[in-house]
Coordinates of C-alpha atoms in Angstrom, one line a residue:
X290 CA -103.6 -38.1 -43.0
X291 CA -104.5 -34.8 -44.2
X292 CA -102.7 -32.7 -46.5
X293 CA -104.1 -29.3 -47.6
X294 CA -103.6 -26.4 -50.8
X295 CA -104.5 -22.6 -50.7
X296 CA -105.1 -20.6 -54.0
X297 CA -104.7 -16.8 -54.2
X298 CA -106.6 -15.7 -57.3
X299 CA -107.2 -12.3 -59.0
X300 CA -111.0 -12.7 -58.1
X301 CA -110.7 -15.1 -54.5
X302 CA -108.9 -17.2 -52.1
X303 CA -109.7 -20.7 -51.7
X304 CA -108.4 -23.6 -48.6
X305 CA -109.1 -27.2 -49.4
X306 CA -108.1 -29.2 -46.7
X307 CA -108.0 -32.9 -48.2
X308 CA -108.2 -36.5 -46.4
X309 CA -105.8 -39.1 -48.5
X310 CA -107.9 -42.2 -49.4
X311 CA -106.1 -45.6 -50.9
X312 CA -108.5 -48.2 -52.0
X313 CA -107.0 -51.0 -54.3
X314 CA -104.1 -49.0 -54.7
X315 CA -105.1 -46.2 -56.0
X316 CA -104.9 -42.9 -54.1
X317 CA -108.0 -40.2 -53.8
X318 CA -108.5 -36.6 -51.8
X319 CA -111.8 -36.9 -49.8
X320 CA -112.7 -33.2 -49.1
X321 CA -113.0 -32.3 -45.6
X322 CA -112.6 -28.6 -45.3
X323 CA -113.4 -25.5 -48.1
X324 CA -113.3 -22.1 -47.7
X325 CA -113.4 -19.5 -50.2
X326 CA -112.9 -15.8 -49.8
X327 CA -112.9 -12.9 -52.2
X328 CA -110.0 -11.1 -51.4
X329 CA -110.5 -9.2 -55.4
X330 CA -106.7 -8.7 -55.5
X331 CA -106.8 -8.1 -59.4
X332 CA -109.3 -4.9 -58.9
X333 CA -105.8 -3.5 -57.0
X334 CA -103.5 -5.0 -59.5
X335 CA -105.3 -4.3 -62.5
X336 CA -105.9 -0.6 -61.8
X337 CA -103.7 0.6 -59.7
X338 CA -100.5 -2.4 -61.0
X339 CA -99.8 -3.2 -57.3
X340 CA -101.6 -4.4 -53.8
X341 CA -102.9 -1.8 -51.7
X342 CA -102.2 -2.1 -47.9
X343 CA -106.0 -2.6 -47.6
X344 CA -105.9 -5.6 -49.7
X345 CA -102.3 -6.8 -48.0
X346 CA -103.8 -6.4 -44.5
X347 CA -107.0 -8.6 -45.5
X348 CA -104.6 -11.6 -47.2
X349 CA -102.7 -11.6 -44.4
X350 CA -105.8 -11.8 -41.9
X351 CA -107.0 -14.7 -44.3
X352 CA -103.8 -16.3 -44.1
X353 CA -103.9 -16.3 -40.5
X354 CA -107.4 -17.6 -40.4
X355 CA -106.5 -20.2 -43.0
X356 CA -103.5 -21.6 -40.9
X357 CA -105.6 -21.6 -37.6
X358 CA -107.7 -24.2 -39.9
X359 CA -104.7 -26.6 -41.0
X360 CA -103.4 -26.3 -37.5
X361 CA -107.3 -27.2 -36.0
X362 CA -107.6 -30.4 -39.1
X363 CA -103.9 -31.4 -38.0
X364 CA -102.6 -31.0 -41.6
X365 CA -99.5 -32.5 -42.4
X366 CA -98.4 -30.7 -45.2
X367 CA -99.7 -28.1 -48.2
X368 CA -98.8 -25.5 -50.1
X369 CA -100.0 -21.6 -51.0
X370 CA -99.6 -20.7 -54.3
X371 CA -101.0 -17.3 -56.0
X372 CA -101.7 -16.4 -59.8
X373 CA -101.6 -13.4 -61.8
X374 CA -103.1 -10.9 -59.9
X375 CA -99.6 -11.4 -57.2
X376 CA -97.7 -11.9 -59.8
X377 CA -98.2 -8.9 -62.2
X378 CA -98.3 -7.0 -58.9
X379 CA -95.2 -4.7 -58.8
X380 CA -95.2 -5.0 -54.8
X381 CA -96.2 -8.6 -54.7
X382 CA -93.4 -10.3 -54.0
X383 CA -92.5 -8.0 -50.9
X384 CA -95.8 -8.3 -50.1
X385 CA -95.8 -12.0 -50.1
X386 CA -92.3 -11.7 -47.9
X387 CA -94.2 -9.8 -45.4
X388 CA -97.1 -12.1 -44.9
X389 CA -94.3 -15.1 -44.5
X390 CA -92.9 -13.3 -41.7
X391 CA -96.2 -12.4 -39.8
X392 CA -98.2 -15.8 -40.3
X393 CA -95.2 -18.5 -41.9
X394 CA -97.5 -19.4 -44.7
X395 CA -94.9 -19.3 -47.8
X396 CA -96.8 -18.1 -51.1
X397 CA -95.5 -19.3 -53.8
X398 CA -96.2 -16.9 -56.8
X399 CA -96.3 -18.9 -59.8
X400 CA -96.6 -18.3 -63.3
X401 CA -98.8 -19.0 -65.9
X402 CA -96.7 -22.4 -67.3
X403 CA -96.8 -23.5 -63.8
X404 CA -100.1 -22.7 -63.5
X405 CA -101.3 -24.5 -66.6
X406 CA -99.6 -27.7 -65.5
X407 CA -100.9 -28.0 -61.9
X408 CA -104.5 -27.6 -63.5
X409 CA -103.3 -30.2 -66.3
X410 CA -101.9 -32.6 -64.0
X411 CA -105.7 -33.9 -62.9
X412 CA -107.5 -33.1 -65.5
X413 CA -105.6 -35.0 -68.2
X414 CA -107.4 -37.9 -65.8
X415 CA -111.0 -36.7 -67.2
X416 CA -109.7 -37.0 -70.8
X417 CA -109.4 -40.1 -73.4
X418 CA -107.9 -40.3 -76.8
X419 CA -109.8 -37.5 -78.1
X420 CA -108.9 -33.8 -79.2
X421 CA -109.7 -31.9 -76.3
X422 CA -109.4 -27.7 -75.9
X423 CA -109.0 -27.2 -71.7
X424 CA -110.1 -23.4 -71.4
X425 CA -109.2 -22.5 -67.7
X426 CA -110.8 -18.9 -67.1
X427 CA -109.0 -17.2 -63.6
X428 CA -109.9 -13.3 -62.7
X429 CA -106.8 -12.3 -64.5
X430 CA -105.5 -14.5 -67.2
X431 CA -107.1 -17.7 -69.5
X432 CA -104.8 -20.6 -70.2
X433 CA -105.6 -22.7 -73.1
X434 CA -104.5 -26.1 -73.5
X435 CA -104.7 -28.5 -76.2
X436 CA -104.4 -32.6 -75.8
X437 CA -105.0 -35.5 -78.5
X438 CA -104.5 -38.6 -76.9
X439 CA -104.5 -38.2 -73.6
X440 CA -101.0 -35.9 -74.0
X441 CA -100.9 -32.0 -74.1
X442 CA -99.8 -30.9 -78.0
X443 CA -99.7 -27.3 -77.5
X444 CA -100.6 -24.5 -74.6
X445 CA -100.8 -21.1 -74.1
X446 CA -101.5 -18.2 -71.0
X447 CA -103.3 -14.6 -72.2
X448 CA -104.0 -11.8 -70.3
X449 CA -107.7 -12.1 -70.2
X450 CA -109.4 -13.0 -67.0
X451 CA -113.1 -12.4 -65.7
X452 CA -112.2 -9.4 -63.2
X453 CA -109.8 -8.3 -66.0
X454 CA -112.2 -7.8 -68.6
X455 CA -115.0 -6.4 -65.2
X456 CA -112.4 -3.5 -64.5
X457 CA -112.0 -2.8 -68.4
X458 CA -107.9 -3.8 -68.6
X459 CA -107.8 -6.3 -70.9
X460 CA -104.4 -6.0 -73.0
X461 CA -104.3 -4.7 -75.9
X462 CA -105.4 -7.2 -79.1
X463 CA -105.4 -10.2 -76.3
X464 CA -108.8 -11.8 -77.9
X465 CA -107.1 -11.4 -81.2
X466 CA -104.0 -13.2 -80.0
X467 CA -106.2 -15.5 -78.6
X468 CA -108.4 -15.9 -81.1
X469 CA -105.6 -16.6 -83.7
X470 CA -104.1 -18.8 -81.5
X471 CA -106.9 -21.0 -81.3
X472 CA -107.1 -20.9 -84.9
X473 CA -103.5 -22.1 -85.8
X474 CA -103.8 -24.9 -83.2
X475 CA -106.9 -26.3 -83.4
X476 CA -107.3 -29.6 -86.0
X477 CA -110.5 -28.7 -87.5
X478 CA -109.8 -32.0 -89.2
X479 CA -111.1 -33.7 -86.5
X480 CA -113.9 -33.7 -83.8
X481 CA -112.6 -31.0 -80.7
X482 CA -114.6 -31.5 -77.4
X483 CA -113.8 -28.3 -74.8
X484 CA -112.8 -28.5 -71.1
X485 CA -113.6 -26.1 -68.7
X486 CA -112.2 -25.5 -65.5
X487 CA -113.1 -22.3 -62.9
X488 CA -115.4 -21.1 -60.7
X489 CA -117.6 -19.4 -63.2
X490 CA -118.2 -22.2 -65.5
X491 CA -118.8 -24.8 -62.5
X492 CA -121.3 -22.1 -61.6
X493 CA -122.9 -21.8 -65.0
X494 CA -123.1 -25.5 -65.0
X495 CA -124.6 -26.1 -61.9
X496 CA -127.6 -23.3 -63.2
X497 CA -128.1 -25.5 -66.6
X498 CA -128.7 -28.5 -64.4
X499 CA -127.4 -31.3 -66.1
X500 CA -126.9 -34.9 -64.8
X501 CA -124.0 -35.9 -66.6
X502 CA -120.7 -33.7 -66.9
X503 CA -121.0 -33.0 -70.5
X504 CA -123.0 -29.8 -72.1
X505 CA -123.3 -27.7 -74.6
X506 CA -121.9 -24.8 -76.1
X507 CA -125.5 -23.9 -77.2
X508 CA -127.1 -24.0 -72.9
X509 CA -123.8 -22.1 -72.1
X510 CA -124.8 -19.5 -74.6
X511 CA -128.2 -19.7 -73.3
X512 CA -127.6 -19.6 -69.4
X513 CA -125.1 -16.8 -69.9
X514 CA -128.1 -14.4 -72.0
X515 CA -130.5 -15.6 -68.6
X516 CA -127.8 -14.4 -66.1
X517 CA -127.0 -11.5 -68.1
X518 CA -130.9 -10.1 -68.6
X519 CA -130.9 -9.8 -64.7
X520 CA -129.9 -6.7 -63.0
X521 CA -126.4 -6.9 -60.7
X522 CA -128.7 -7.0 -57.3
X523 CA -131.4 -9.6 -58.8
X524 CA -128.4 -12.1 -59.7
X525 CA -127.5 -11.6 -56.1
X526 CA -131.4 -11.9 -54.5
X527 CA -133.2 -14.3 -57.4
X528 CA -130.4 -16.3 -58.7
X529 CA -128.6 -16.6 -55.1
X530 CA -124.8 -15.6 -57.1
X531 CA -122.3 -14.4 -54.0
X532 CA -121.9 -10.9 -55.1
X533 CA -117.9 -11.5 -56.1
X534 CA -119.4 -14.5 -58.5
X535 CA -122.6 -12.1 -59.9
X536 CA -120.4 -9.8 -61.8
X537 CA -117.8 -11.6 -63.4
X538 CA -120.0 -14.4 -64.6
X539 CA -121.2 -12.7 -67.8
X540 CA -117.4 -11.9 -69.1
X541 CA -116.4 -15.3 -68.3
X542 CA -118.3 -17.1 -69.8
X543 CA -118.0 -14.8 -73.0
X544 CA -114.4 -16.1 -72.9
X545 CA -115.8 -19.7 -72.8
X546 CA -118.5 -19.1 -75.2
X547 CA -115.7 -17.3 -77.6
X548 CA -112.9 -19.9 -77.0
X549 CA -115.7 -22.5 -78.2
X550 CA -116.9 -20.8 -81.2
X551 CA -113.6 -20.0 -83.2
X552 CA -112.3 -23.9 -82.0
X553 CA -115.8 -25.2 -83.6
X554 CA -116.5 -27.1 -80.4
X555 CA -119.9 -27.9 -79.5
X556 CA -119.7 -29.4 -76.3
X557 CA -117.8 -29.0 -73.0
X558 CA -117.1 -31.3 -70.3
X559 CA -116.8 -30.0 -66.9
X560 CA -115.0 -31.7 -64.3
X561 CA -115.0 -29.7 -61.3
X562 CA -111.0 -29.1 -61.0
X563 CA -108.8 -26.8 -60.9
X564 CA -105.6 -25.6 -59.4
X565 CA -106.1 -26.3 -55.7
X566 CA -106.8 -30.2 -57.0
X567 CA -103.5 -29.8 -58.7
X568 CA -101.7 -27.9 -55.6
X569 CA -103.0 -31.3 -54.0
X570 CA -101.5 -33.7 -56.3
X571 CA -98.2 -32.0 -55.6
X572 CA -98.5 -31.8 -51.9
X573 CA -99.6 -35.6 -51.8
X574 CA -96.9 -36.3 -54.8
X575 CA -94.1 -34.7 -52.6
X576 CA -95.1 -35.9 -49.2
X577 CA -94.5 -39.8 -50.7
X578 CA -91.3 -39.2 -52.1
X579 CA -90.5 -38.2 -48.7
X580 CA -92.0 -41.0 -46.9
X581 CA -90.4 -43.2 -49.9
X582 CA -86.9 -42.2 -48.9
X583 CA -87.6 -42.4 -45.3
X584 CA -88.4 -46.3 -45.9
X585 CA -85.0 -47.0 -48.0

C-alpha cells in the first residue's frame, strides 16, 4: 500500500510518495516517488504579504501534476499541508479554497506548533537520553526544539527563514529573540548535541562528506565560508546547487551556525527528516485507526 505527503514551503514544494513496509512488527516508509519544485511562495509573501496570481496559477499546475502522480502510484491516502509562507499570506486561505475546487487536493495550512510536532514526531526516533537542540531552518520561519531524555522540554517558532533573510524581511529583533531564547533554555550544565533538519543543512552535509550522520559545528562553519566565496552562477556550474538551493544556502546555515554557537554545541546530527516524514507518520497513523475500527 502506498500512502503519500506534499509540503508547500516558503522556498519549495515537495511529493513523497511512500510504500508501507512491516518487518517483525515494526512499520517503515520505503520511498518510491520524490519530487521537489520551487514554487518560492515566500519571495511573494514576504514582499508583497500575499500570493500573486502568478504564483497561485503555478501551485495549482503543481497540484495538478502532483495528483496525476498519486493517482498513477495508486495512493491510498496523504495529506498537503503548507507552512509559513501560506499561512502569513493575507490571501492564502482563499487561495488554498480555490486550488481545492480546481484540483480536490485540500491544503492544510498549518502553523508553526503543528509544524514543530510533525517534524518532532520522527525525529525524537534519532535521539537518546541526551540534551538535544532540533534547529529546523524552512524559507520563512526556524523552529527550535529542546529534548533531554528522549521527551521535548521546551519549543519555540521565529520568524527567520532562509528566503526570509534572502529577500531582507527578517522581523524586527527576531535573532535577538532567538538568541535570548536559546540562552534561557539551554542547560549549559550539561553536554547539548544539535539536530538539524531542512534542505539546506542536508545539502551542506552532503558537501562535508561524512560517513556517519554526526558533524561538526566547526566543517559547517567551514563548508558554509567555501560555498559563500563562490559567485551565485559558480555555486550553480562548479558546485552543481539547483539555483533555488544556491542562494539561500549561505543565510541558512548562518542560522545553524548561530543557533549552535550561543547553545555551545559543537556537534550536529543530521538525520535526513523533516515534515513530509512527519506528514507520513500521520497519514500512515490515521489510515490504521481506520482500518483498526474497520476490524472491530
Amino acid at each position: 500500500m502506498k500512502i503519500a505527503a506534499i509540503d508547500i514551503g516558503s522556498n519549495a514544494a515537495r511529493l513523497q510518495i511512500s510504500t508501507i513496509l512491516y518487518v517483525d512488527g515494526t512499520v517503515s516508509f520505503k520511498k518510491v516517488e520524490y519530487v521537489r519544485f520551487p514554487l518560492r511562495l515566500g519571495h511573494d509573501v514576504f514582499n508583497f504579504r500575499e500570493l500573486t496570481p502568478e504564483s497561485e496559477a503555478r501551485t495549482t499546475k503543481l497540484m495538478q501534476v502532483y495528483k496525476l502522480l498519486m493517482e498513477l502510484h495508486e495512493v491510498e491516502d496523504y495529506m498537503a499541508c503548507a507552512t509559513s509562507a501560506m499561512r502569513e499570506s493575507a490571501n492564502g486561505q482563499a487561495v488554498a479554497a480555490r486550488i481545492k475546487e480546481s484540483t480536490g487536493i485540500d491544503i492544510h495550512i498549518i502553523d508553526g506548533q503543528k509544524e514543530a510536532e510533525l517534524i518532532n514526531n520522527v525525529v525524537v526516533q534519532a535521539l537518546d537520553e541526551r540534551q538535544y537542540l532540533h534547529i529546523d531552518v524552512g524559507g520563512g520561519s526556524t523552529e527550535l526544539n529542546l529534548y533531554l531524555n528522549r521527551k521535548k522540554t521546551n519549543s519555540k517558532s521565529f520568524k527567520i527563514g532562509s528566503v526570509r533573510l534572502l529577500e531582507g524581511k527578517e522581523t524586527r529583533g527576531a535573532w535577538t529573540k532567538m538568541k535570548e531564547w536559546v540562552e534561557e533554555n539551554v542547560q549549559t550544565s550539561q553536554e547539548l548535541i544539535a539536530v538539524g533538519t531542512g534542505g539546506n543543512i542536508n545539502k551542506i552535509f552532503n558537501l562535508v562528506a561524512k560517513v556517519s550522520d554526526t558533524t561538526t559545528l566547526a566543517e559547517i562553519e567551514r563548508m558554509r565560508n567555501y560555498i559563500a566565496s563562490y559567485t551565485l552562477d559558480d555555486r550553480i556550474n562548479k558546485l552543481r546547487l539547483n539555483a533555488d538551493r544556491a542562494d539561500v544556502i549561505v543565510p541558512a546555515a548562518d542560522i545553524y551556525i548561530s543557533v549552535m554557537k550561543w547553545a555551545g554545541a559543537e556537534t550536529i546530527i543530521v538525520p535526513d527528516l523533516g515534515l513530509k516524514d512527519g506528514i507520513l507518520q500521520l497519514v500512515y497513523d490515521r489510515w490504521a485507526k481506520k482500518h483498526q475500527k474497520k476490524k472491530h
